Structures are given as structure tokens and as C-alpha cells.
Short mmCIF file of C-alpha atoms and ligand atoms in Angstrom, two decimals:
data_model
loop_
_atom_site.label_atom_id
_atom_site.label_comp_id
_atom_site.label_asym_id
_atom_site.label_seq_id
_atom_site.Cartn_x
_atom_site.Cartn_y
_atom_site.Cartn_z
CA MET A 1 -84.16 213.44 164.73
CA SER A 2 -87.48 213.88 166.53
CA ASP A 3 -90.25 215.72 164.93
CA CYS A 4 -90.21 218.11 167.92
CA ILE A 5 -87.93 221.01 167.33
CA PHE A 6 -87.36 221.51 171.10
CA CYS A 7 -86.62 217.83 171.64
CA ASN A 8 -83.84 218.22 168.91
CA ILE A 9 -82.48 221.35 170.64
CA VAL A 10 -82.34 219.37 173.93
CA ALA A 11 -80.73 216.44 172.18
CA GLY A 12 -77.96 218.94 170.86
CA GLN A 13 -79.15 218.06 167.21
CA LEU A 14 -80.13 221.76 166.63
CA PRO A 15 -78.19 224.73 167.89
CA CYS A 16 -79.50 227.22 170.41
CA GLY A 17 -78.26 230.42 172.29
CA LYS A 18 -78.24 228.79 175.63
CA VAL A 19 -79.17 230.80 178.73
CA TYR A 20 -79.29 227.99 181.40
CA GLU A 21 -79.23 224.17 181.48
CA ASP A 22 -79.43 221.62 184.29
CA ASP A 23 -80.44 217.92 184.19
CA GLU A 24 -84.11 218.79 183.96
CA VAL A 25 -84.50 222.13 182.24
CA LEU A 26 -82.93 224.17 179.41
CA ALA A 27 -83.42 227.87 178.58
CA PHE A 28 -82.40 229.52 175.41
CA HIS A 29 -82.98 232.72 173.32
CA ASP A 30 -86.05 232.81 171.07
CA ILE A 31 -85.04 232.81 167.52
CA HIS A 32 -87.55 235.50 166.64
CA PRO A 33 -87.27 237.72 169.76
CA PHE A 34 -90.23 240.25 170.32
CA ALA A 35 -88.24 242.28 172.86
CA ARG A 36 -84.63 243.27 173.54
CA VAL A 37 -84.40 240.10 175.75
CA HIS A 38 -86.64 237.14 174.98
CA PHE A 39 -85.83 233.59 176.03
CA LEU A 40 -87.76 230.35 176.47
CA ILE A 41 -87.61 227.92 179.51
CA ILE A 42 -88.39 224.39 178.65
CA PRO A 43 -88.21 221.05 180.37
CA LYS A 44 -85.96 218.51 178.81
CA ALA A 45 -88.68 215.90 178.93
CA HIS A 46 -91.32 216.25 176.27
CA ILE A 47 -94.55 217.60 177.54
CA ALA A 48 -96.66 219.00 174.58
CA THR A 49 -98.71 221.74 176.25
CA LEU A 50 -99.55 222.99 179.66
CA ALA A 51 -102.92 221.09 179.30
CA ASP A 52 -100.96 217.80 179.03
CA ALA A 53 -99.08 218.46 182.30
CA GLY A 54 -100.17 216.31 185.32
CA PRO A 55 -99.57 216.27 189.06
CA GLU A 56 -96.25 214.41 188.43
CA HIS A 57 -94.97 217.66 186.73
CA GLU A 58 -95.82 219.95 189.61
CA ARG A 59 -92.34 220.28 191.02
CA LEU A 60 -90.76 220.59 187.45
CA LEU A 61 -93.24 223.42 186.45
CA GLY A 62 -92.61 225.21 189.76
CA LYS A 63 -88.85 224.96 189.17
CA MET A 64 -89.19 226.44 185.65
CA LEU A 65 -91.40 229.32 186.94
CA LEU A 66 -89.01 230.02 189.70
CA LEU A 67 -86.17 230.12 187.39
CA ALA A 68 -87.77 233.02 185.30
CA PRO A 69 -86.91 235.87 187.70
CA ARG A 70 -83.40 234.62 188.32
CA LEU A 71 -82.57 234.17 184.58
CA ALA A 72 -84.43 237.48 183.63
CA LYS A 73 -82.06 239.34 186.10
CA GLU A 74 -79.05 237.51 184.74
CA GLN A 75 -80.06 238.69 181.18
CA GLY A 76 -80.16 242.34 182.27
CA LEU A 77 -84.05 242.58 183.04
CA ALA A 78 -83.52 244.04 186.63
CA ASP A 79 -86.52 246.28 186.22
CA GLY A 80 -89.09 243.50 185.47
CA PHE A 81 -90.20 241.16 182.68
CA LYS A 82 -93.20 239.40 181.16
CA THR A 83 -93.95 235.75 181.12
CA LEU A 84 -96.21 233.94 178.64
CA ILE A 85 -97.30 230.32 178.20
CA ASN A 86 -99.47 229.75 174.96
CA THR A 87 -101.39 226.60 175.24
CA GLY A 88 -102.87 224.71 172.31
CA ARG A 89 -103.79 226.00 168.89
CA GLY A 90 -106.45 228.26 170.14
CA GLY A 91 -103.91 229.79 172.63
CA GLY A 92 -101.52 230.49 169.72
CA GLN A 93 -99.00 227.86 170.49
CA GLU A 94 -96.73 227.01 167.56
CA VAL A 95 -94.28 224.61 169.07
CA PHE A 96 -95.91 221.62 170.86
CA HIS A 97 -93.24 221.22 173.61
CA ILE A 98 -94.24 223.28 176.60
CA HIS A 99 -92.25 226.45 177.17
CA ILE A 100 -92.37 229.65 179.18
CA HIS A 101 -91.52 232.84 177.28
CA VAL A 102 -89.71 235.27 179.35
CA PHE A 103 -89.24 238.67 177.63
CA GLY A 104 -88.69 242.40 178.36
CA GLY A 105 -86.25 245.36 177.91
CA GLY A 106 -86.43 248.50 175.80
CA ASP A 107 -89.77 249.98 175.27
CA PRO A 108 -92.81 248.24 177.06
CA VAL A 109 -93.54 245.22 175.07
CA ARG A 110 -96.91 243.61 174.43
CA LYS A 111 -97.68 240.10 172.97
CA THR A 112 -101.03 239.99 171.12
P1 5GP B 201 -95.23 229.51 170.77
O1 5GP B 201 -96.04 230.35 169.78
O2 5GP B 201 -95.36 228.00 170.51
O3 5GP B 201 -95.57 229.90 172.16
O4 5GP B 201 -93.79 229.99 170.66
C1 5GP B 201 -92.88 229.24 170.08
C2 5GP B 201 -91.51 230.18 170.07
O5 5GP B 201 -90.48 229.26 169.63
C3 5GP B 201 -91.66 231.24 168.95
O6 5GP B 201 -91.46 232.55 169.71
C4 5GP B 201 -90.52 230.91 168.02
O7 5GP B 201 -89.89 232.16 167.62
C5 5GP B 201 -89.65 230.05 168.78
N1 5GP B 201 -88.85 229.20 168.00
C6 5GP B 201 -89.39 228.31 167.08
N2 5GP B 201 -88.39 227.53 166.47
C7 5GP B 201 -87.23 227.84 167.21
C8 5GP B 201 -85.97 227.40 167.08
O8 5GP B 201 -85.55 226.53 166.27
N3 5GP B 201 -85.05 227.91 167.86
C9 5GP B 201 -85.30 228.89 168.75
N4 5GP B 201 -84.26 229.40 169.58
N5 5GP B 201 -86.59 229.42 168.95
C10 5GP B 201 -87.51 228.86 168.11
ZN1 ZN B 202 -90.39 217.88 172.51
#
């Protein structure tokens, strides 16, 4: 087992509620949702934070971002959604494997 939770999810060593998967990207429901719909989009490759991403990740990060509206719509967020990337301890990041939060539904939601 890796010491990275999300790498273990990618490796199939921890379960997840899968929303989407291809050879480079995985999306799954957040275990502690703060909205009716709340899922995470992650790269399969380990990149710790957005600040650790480089030019070689430009296409991958673009792909992840463009997946957000498509998957949000599939998850029933036809009316819109929020996206969030916490970066570093000062940015409130808890899992150090880069991920995009996508959430919405129900009452307007706010992440502080
Ligand atoms: P961060 O604060 O790093 O941006 O967010 C990490 C997110 O990962 C949190 O919203 C947390 O609920 C979620 N999370 C942490 N561990 C797991 C897990 O094992 N499975 C799933 N599905 N989500 C997790
Ligand atoms: Zn990882």
C-alpha cells in the first residue's frame, strides 16, 4: 500500500464510489460530501499539489477541468456547480494528491 490514500484508490486497494475512469483520470464521490452531489476528479499519476504541477501536466489538468461540467451534468447538476482546488496546508489541503472538488445541488453551498 502507498502512503497516499488516493494512489491506493487508483490501485484498487481502497474502494470508492466511482463516477468516471479512463487511463489517466479517476473521479469518485467524496466520502464526506458537503453538498447533495460532491465528487473529486484526480489524475491517476501522483501529483501532490497544484503547486507541484509543471508544464508537462498542462494537457492532463485541462482534461480534468473539462471533465467537470460533463460529469456534473451526468450527476444531476444541470443548473450549475462549484469547483475547488485546495493547495498546500495553508490552502486547506488534507489529501496531498491533487484533486478538483466538484459539488452542488440542494441549497446553495459554500465551502469555507
Ligand atoms: P482536501 O481538503 O485535500 O481538498 O480534500 C480532501 C477530500 O478528500 C475531503 O473532502 C475528504 O472528505 C475526501 N476524502 C478523504 N479520504 C477519502 C477517502 O478515503 N475516500 C473518499 N472517497 N474521499 C476521501
Ligand atoms: Zn497519490
